[in-house]
Amino acid sequence: MSETIDFLIVGHGLAGSLLVWRLIEHHQRVMIVDNDTGFSASRTAAGLVNPITGKRFTKDSRFETFLSSAKGLYESLGNYFETRFFFKKSLLRIFSSEQEYAFWQKRKIEPSYISYLEDNFDEQVAQYDLNAPLGGYSQKFCGYLDTYRLLESLKSFFSGTHCFNGTGFSHHDLVIKDSGFDWLGYDINNIVFCEGNWATNNPFFSWLPFQPSKGEILTLKTDRALPPEIISRGKWLLPLGDGLYSLGTTYQWSPLDEKPSESAKRELLHSLKQIFRHSIEFNIIDHKAGIRPNTLDKQPFIGMHPRTAGISIFNGFGSKGVLTIPWYADRFVNFLLKGTPLPLEAGISRYSATHFPG
């Protein structure tokens, strides 16, 4: 007799793993399937959380909502696994142009920005030899998630509870029945695709307008005492402890592969020279590349397939997934189990009329 699974989750990145965790909390019979290569864009990403981004110093109006949900889930997971996954850190942002300085001058007096932006920057510039001729500022409510450690902890838990399948997923193995699906002898009620960039080749969802981008990150080590804060000047330098730092990131749209490139390494090392006034010796410990599942309108893709009942997608979170996935995972679980409507900005129905081939 075949085993019945309520939800088959395809993809063991941050989106798939956190969704599985929430479904298990709701007593669902879940299996997460992945090719078990140890690679995903989530594992490559630095996991940064930053409320104010871009050259125009833009803050998402829902940042506080997203952050509350994210901190709650990551702290809960930390308590369960008796380890720490999310780390709070301030950020030192160096102005790289007069235009950036002008935008900051406007933002710092806006009521919704006041609590995030501080002026106390000069002391750090002098102490750490920062290259900041135009100045900069200190920014609060930033931090990072140790995504690799979290995903490894979750994978161990899923394996121990017999809901992790590392054989990989092939659409050729999926049989659509009158009610539900058959996959490798399992009786499946629902399937959720959380494949990241691989969704561009998914026969059910390849019609969605993804705009994936390649990003690369270096892991560096130095004996030099550097700021405990994250430093941002076009690129960012993230302190990890014990003299280790992440340096990122790049954006590339072609070719889209997972191979670290010499051009990206040169770009990142050049950016490092711009952060400090004098050269600092770093050793390169690691160099990783991943593909972000960005979307056309920079909003996630969540919802049921327009034609095939029981097949859905939870994807497209891009570089802000660490911040936004927990909140959207709760909304999606309520949609799957209770029929609660999805947030309009994320529902894939926004593209059904214009992009779905029918």
Coordinates of C-alpha atoms in Angstrom, one line a residue:
M1 CA 0.0 0.0 0.0
S2 CA 1.4 3.4 -1.0
E3 CA 2.2 6.1 1.5
T4 CA 0.0 9.2 1.4
I5 CA 1.7 12.6 1.5
D6 CA -0.3 15.8 2.1
F7 CA 2.3 18.0 0.6
L8 CA 5.3 17.2 -1.6
I9 CA 7.7 20.2 -1.5
V10 CA 10.2 20.4 -4.4
G11 CA 13.3 22.3 -3.4
H12 CA 15.4 22.5 -0.3
G13 CA 16.3 26.2 -0.4
L14 CA 15.2 28.6 2.3
A15 CA 11.7 29.0 0.8
G16 CA 11.0 25.2 0.6
S17 CA 12.6 24.4 4.0
L18 CA 10.7 27.1 6.0
L19 CA 7.4 26.2 4.3
V20 CA 7.9 22.6 5.3
W21 CA 8.6 23.6 8.8
R22 CA 5.4 25.6 9.0
L23 CA 3.4 22.8 7.4
I24 CA 4.8 20.3 9.9
E25 CA 3.8 22.6 12.7
H26 CA 0.2 22.3 11.3
H27 CA 0.4 18.5 11.5
Q28 CA 0.6 17.9 7.8
R29 CA 2.3 14.9 6.3
V30 CA 5.1 16.5 4.3
M31 CA 8.0 15.3 2.2
I32 CA 10.7 17.6 0.8
V33 CA 12.6 16.4 -2.2
D34 CA 15.9 17.8 -3.5
N35 CA 18.8 16.5 -5.5
D36 CA 20.9 16.7 -2.3
T37 CA 23.9 18.3 -4.0
G38 CA 24.4 20.6 -1.0
F39 CA 23.9 23.6 -3.4
S40 CA 21.2 26.2 -3.6
A41 CA 21.1 29.9 -4.1
S42 CA 20.1 30.2 -0.4
R43 CA 23.2 28.4 0.7
T44 CA 25.4 30.8 -1.4
A45 CA 23.7 34.0 -0.2
A46 CA 25.0 36.0 2.7
G47 CA 21.6 36.3 4.2
L48 CA 21.7 40.0 4.7
V49 CA 18.8 42.0 6.1
N50 CA 18.9 45.7 5.3
P51 CA 15.8 48.0 5.7
I52 CA 17.2 50.7 3.4
T53 CA 18.7 49.8 0.0
G54 CA 19.6 51.2 -3.4
K55 CA 21.0 54.5 -4.5
R56 CA 17.7 56.2 -3.5
F57 CA 17.8 54.8 0.0
T58 CA 14.4 53.1 -0.3
K59 CA 12.7 51.3 2.6
D60 CA 9.9 48.8 2.0
S61 CA 6.7 50.2 3.8
R62 CA 6.2 46.7 5.3
F63 CA 9.7 46.2 6.6
E64 CA 8.7 46.2 10.2
T65 CA 6.0 43.6 9.5
F66 CA 8.5 41.4 7.6
L67 CA 11.2 41.8 10.2
S68 CA 8.9 40.9 13.1
S69 CA 7.8 37.7 11.4
A70 CA 11.4 36.8 10.3
K71 CA 12.9 37.4 13.8
G72 CA 10.1 35.4 15.4
L73 CA 10.7 32.4 13.2
Y74 CA 14.5 32.4 13.2
E75 CA 14.6 32.9 17.0
S76 CA 12.1 30.0 17.4
L77 CA 14.2 27.8 15.2
G78 CA 17.3 28.8 17.1
N79 CA 15.7 27.8 20.4
Y80 CA 14.6 24.5 19.0
F81 CA 18.0 23.6 17.6
E82 CA 19.8 25.3 20.5
T83 CA 22.0 27.4 18.3
R84 CA 21.9 30.9 16.9
F85 CA 21.0 31.6 13.3
F86 CA 20.1 35.3 13.1
F87 CA 22.6 38.0 14.1
K88 CA 21.8 41.6 14.6
K89 CA 24.4 44.1 13.2
S90 CA 24.5 47.8 12.5
L91 CA 25.6 48.9 9.0
L92 CA 28.1 51.7 8.1
R93 CA 27.2 53.1 4.7
I94 CA 29.7 55.2 2.9
F95 CA 28.4 57.7 0.3
S96 CA 29.9 56.9 -3.1
S97 CA 28.5 60.0 -4.8
E98 CA 27.1 63.5 -4.2
Q99 CA 23.7 62.2 -5.4
E100 CA 23.6 59.5 -2.7
Y101 CA 24.4 62.2 -0.1
A102 CA 21.6 64.4 -1.4
F103 CA 19.1 61.5 -1.2
W104 CA 20.2 60.7 2.4
Q105 CA 19.7 64.3 3.4
K106 CA 16.0 64.0 2.3
R107 CA 15.4 60.6 3.8
K108 CA 16.9 61.4 7.2
I109 CA 14.1 63.9 8.0
E110 CA 11.2 61.7 6.7
P111 CA 9.3 60.3 9.7
S112 CA 9.4 56.7 8.5
Y113 CA 13.2 56.8 8.2
I114 CA 14.2 58.7 11.3
S115 CA 14.6 55.7 13.6
Y116 CA 16.8 53.9 11.1
L117 CA 19.4 56.5 10.2
E118 CA 22.1 57.9 12.5
D119 CA 24.9 60.4 12.0
N120 CA 27.6 59.0 14.2
F121 CA 30.0 58.0 11.5
D122 CA 33.1 60.1 11.9
E123 CA 34.6 58.0 14.8
Q124 CA 34.4 54.8 12.8
V125 CA 36.0 56.4 9.7
A126 CA 39.0 57.5 11.7
Q127 CA 39.3 54.3 13.7
Y128 CA 39.1 51.9 10.8
D129 CA 40.7 54.0 8.0
L130 CA 37.6 54.0 5.9
N131 CA 37.7 55.8 2.6
A132 CA 34.8 58.2 3.0
P133 CA 35.6 61.6 1.5
L134 CA 31.8 62.3 1.2
G135 CA 31.0 60.9 4.6
G136 CA 28.4 58.3 5.5
Y137 CA 26.1 57.2 8.2
S138 CA 25.3 54.4 10.6
Q139 CA 22.1 52.4 10.0
K140 CA 20.2 50.3 12.5
F141 CA 17.9 47.2 12.2
C142 CA 20.3 45.3 10.0
G143 CA 21.7 41.8 10.4
Y144 CA 22.3 38.5 8.7
L145 CA 21.0 34.9 8.7
D146 CA 23.5 32.0 8.7
T147 CA 21.5 30.3 6.0
Y148 CA 23.9 27.5 5.5
R149 CA 23.8 26.4 9.2
L150 CA 20.0 26.8 9.3
L151 CA 19.5 24.7 6.2
E152 CA 21.8 22.0 7.4
S153 CA 20.0 21.9 10.7
L154 CA 16.6 21.7 9.0
K155 CA 17.9 19.0 6.6
S156 CA 19.1 16.9 9.6
F157 CA 15.7 17.3 11.2
F158 CA 13.8 16.4 8.1
S159 CA 16.0 13.4 7.5
G160 CA 15.6 12.3 11.1
T161 CA 11.8 12.5 10.7
H162 CA 11.8 10.6 7.4
C163 CA 10.5 13.5 5.4
F164 CA 13.6 14.4 3.3
N165 CA 14.1 12.7 0.0
G166 CA 17.5 13.3 -1.7
T167 CA 16.8 11.4 -4.9
G168 CA 15.8 14.5 -6.8
F169 CA 12.6 15.3 -8.7
S170 CA 11.8 14.6 -12.3
H171 CA 8.6 15.7 -13.9
H172 CA 8.6 12.5 -16.0
D173 CA 8.0 10.6 -12.8
L174 CA 4.9 12.5 -11.9
V175 CA 1.5 11.0 -12.7
I176 CA -1.5 13.2 -12.6
K177 CA -4.6 11.3 -11.4
D178 CA -8.3 12.3 -11.1
S179 CA -7.6 13.3 -7.5
G180 CA -4.0 14.0 -6.5
F181 CA -0.8 12.6 -8.0
D182 CA 1.5 9.6 -8.0
W183 CA 5.2 10.1 -7.6
L184 CA 7.6 7.1 -7.3
G185 CA 4.9 5.1 -5.5
Y186 CA 3.8 7.9 -3.2
D187 CA 0.2 9.0 -3.1
I188 CA 0.5 12.8 -3.2
N189 CA -2.3 15.2 -2.4
N190 CA -0.5 18.5 -3.2
I191 CA 2.8 19.6 -4.8
V192 CA 4.5 22.9 -4.1
F193 CA 7.4 23.9 -6.3
C194 CA 10.1 25.9 -4.5
E195 CA 13.0 25.3 -6.9
G196 CA 14.4 28.8 -7.2
N197 CA 15.9 29.5 -10.6
W198 CA 15.1 26.0 -11.8
A199 CA 11.4 27.0 -12.0
T200 CA 12.3 28.6 -15.4
N201 CA 12.4 25.1 -16.8
N202 CA 9.3 23.9 -14.9
P203 CA 6.6 22.8 -17.4
F204 CA 3.9 24.1 -15.0
F205 CA 5.4 27.5 -14.2
S206 CA 7.9 28.4 -16.9
W207 CA 5.4 31.0 -18.2
L208 CA 5.9 33.2 -15.2
P209 CA 8.2 36.2 -15.9
F210 CA 11.3 35.4 -13.9
Q211 CA 14.4 37.7 -14.3
P212 CA 17.1 35.6 -12.7
S213 CA 20.5 37.1 -12.0
K214 CA 23.9 35.5 -11.0
G215 CA 25.6 36.7 -7.9
E216 CA 29.0 35.9 -6.5
I217 CA 30.5 36.2 -3.0
L218 CA 34.0 35.9 -1.6
T219 CA 34.9 34.6 1.9
L220 CA 38.0 36.4 3.2
K221 CA 40.2 36.2 6.2
T222 CA 42.4 38.9 7.7
D223 CA 44.3 39.5 10.9
R224 CA 43.6 43.2 10.8
A225 CA 41.1 44.6 13.3
L226 CA 38.1 45.8 11.2
P227 CA 34.7 47.3 12.2
P228 CA 32.2 44.9 13.8
E229 CA 29.5 46.5 11.7
I230 CA 28.6 45.7 8.1
I231 CA 30.3 48.1 5.7
S232 CA 28.5 49.2 2.5
R233 CA 30.0 51.2 -0.4
G234 CA 28.4 49.8 -3.5
K235 CA 29.4 46.3 -2.4
W236 CA 29.2 45.2 1.3
L237 CA 31.7 43.6 3.7
L238 CA 30.1 41.4 6.3
P239 CA 32.0 40.4 9.5
L240 CA 31.4 36.7 10.4
G241 CA 33.8 36.5 13.4
D242 CA 37.3 35.0 13.9
G243 CA 38.7 37.3 11.2
L244 CA 36.3 36.0 8.5
Y245 CA 34.3 38.2 6.2
S246 CA 31.9 37.9 3.4
L247 CA 32.3 40.3 0.5
G248 CA 29.5 40.7 -2.1
T249 CA 27.8 40.9 -4.2
T250 CA 27.8 41.0 -8.0
Y251 CA 24.9 41.1 -10.5
Q252 CA 25.2 39.3 -13.8
W253 CA 22.4 38.3 -16.3
S254 CA 24.5 36.4 -18.8
P255 CA 25.7 33.7 -18.6
L256 CA 23.5 32.3 -15.9
D257 CA 25.6 29.5 -14.4
E258 CA 26.8 28.5 -11.0
K259 CA 30.5 28.8 -11.7
P260 CA 32.6 31.4 -9.9
S261 CA 34.2 33.7 -12.4
E262 CA 37.6 35.5 -12.4
S263 CA 35.9 38.8 -13.6
A264 CA 33.6 38.8 -10.5
K265 CA 36.5 38.1 -8.2
R266 CA 38.4 41.1 -9.6
E267 CA 35.3 43.3 -9.3
L268 CA 34.8 42.3 -5.7
L269 CA 38.4 42.8 -4.8
H270 CA 38.5 46.2 -6.5
S271 CA 35.4 47.2 -4.4
L272 CA 37.3 46.2 -1.3
K273 CA 40.1 48.6 -2.1
Q274 CA 37.5 51.4 -2.4
I275 CA 36.2 50.8 1.2
F276 CA 39.5 51.5 2.9
R277 CA 42.0 54.3 2.4
H278 CA 45.0 51.9 2.7
S279 CA 45.4 48.4 1.4
I280 CA 44.5 45.6 3.7
E281 CA 45.8 42.1 3.2
F282 CA 43.1 39.4 2.9
N283 CA 43.3 35.7 2.1
I284 CA 40.6 34.3 -0.1
I285 CA 39.0 31.3 1.7
D286 CA 36.1 30.6 -0.6
H287 CA 34.4 31.9 -3.8
K288 CA 30.8 31.0 -4.5
A289 CA 28.2 31.7 -7.2
G290 CA 24.4 31.3 -7.2
I291 CA 21.4 32.4 -9.3
R292 CA 18.8 34.6 -7.7
P293 CA 15.2 33.8 -8.7
N294 CA 14.2 37.4 -9.3
T295 CA 10.9 38.4 -10.9
L296 CA 9.8 41.0 -13.4
D297 CA 8.0 43.1 -10.8
K298 CA 10.3 42.2 -7.9
Q299 CA 7.4 40.5 -6.0
P300 CA 7.2 36.8 -5.2
F301 CA 5.4 34.1 -7.2
I302 CA 2.9 32.4 -5.0
G303 CA -0.3 30.5 -5.8
M304 CA -2.1 27.6 -7.5
H305 CA -1.5 26.6 -11.1
P306 CA -4.3 28.1 -13.3
R307 CA -5.4 24.8 -14.7
T308 CA -4.0 21.9 -12.7
A309 CA -5.5 21.6 -9.2
G310 CA -3.1 20.7 -6.4
I311 CA 0.0 22.1 -8.0
S312 CA 1.3 25.4 -6.7
I313 CA 4.4 27.6 -6.5
F314 CA 6.2 29.4 -3.7
N315 CA 9.2 31.1 -5.3
G316 CA 10.7 34.3 -6.6
F317 CA 11.9 36.0 -3.4
G318 CA 15.2 37.2 -4.8
S319 CA 17.8 38.8 -2.6
K320 CA 15.3 39.8 0.1
G321 CA 14.1 36.3 0.8
V322 CA 15.6 36.1 4.3
L323 CA 13.4 39.0 5.3
T324 CA 10.2 38.2 3.4
I325 CA 9.9 34.4 3.2
P326 CA 8.7 33.8 6.8
W327 CA 5.8 36.2 6.5
Y328 CA 4.8 34.9 3.1
A329 CA 5.1 31.3 4.3
D330 CA 2.5 32.0 7.0
R331 CA 0.2 33.6 4.4
F332 CA 0.7 30.6 2.1
V333 CA 0.0 28.0 4.7
N334 CA -3.2 29.7 5.6
F335 CA -4.1 29.8 1.9
L336 CA -3.3 26.1 1.5
L337 CA -5.1 24.9 4.6
K338 CA -7.9 27.4 5.1
G339 CA -8.4 29.0 1.8
T340 CA -7.4 32.4 3.0
P341 CA -6.7 34.8 0.1
L342 CA -3.1 35.5 -0.8
P343 CA -1.6 39.0 -0.8
L344 CA -2.5 40.5 -4.2
E345 CA 1.0 41.6 -5.0
A346 CA 2.4 38.0 -4.7
G347 CA -0.4 35.9 -6.2
I348 CA 0.5 34.5 -9.6
S349 CA -3.0 35.3 -10.8
R350 CA -1.7 38.8 -11.7
Y351 CA 0.1 37.2 -14.7
S352 CA -2.4 34.5 -15.6
A353 CA -4.3 36.6 -18.2
T354 CA -1.2 38.0 -19.9
H355 CA 1.4 35.2 -19.7
F356 CA -0.3 31.8 -19.2
P357 CA -0.4 30.0 -22.6
G358 CA -3.7 28.3 -21.7

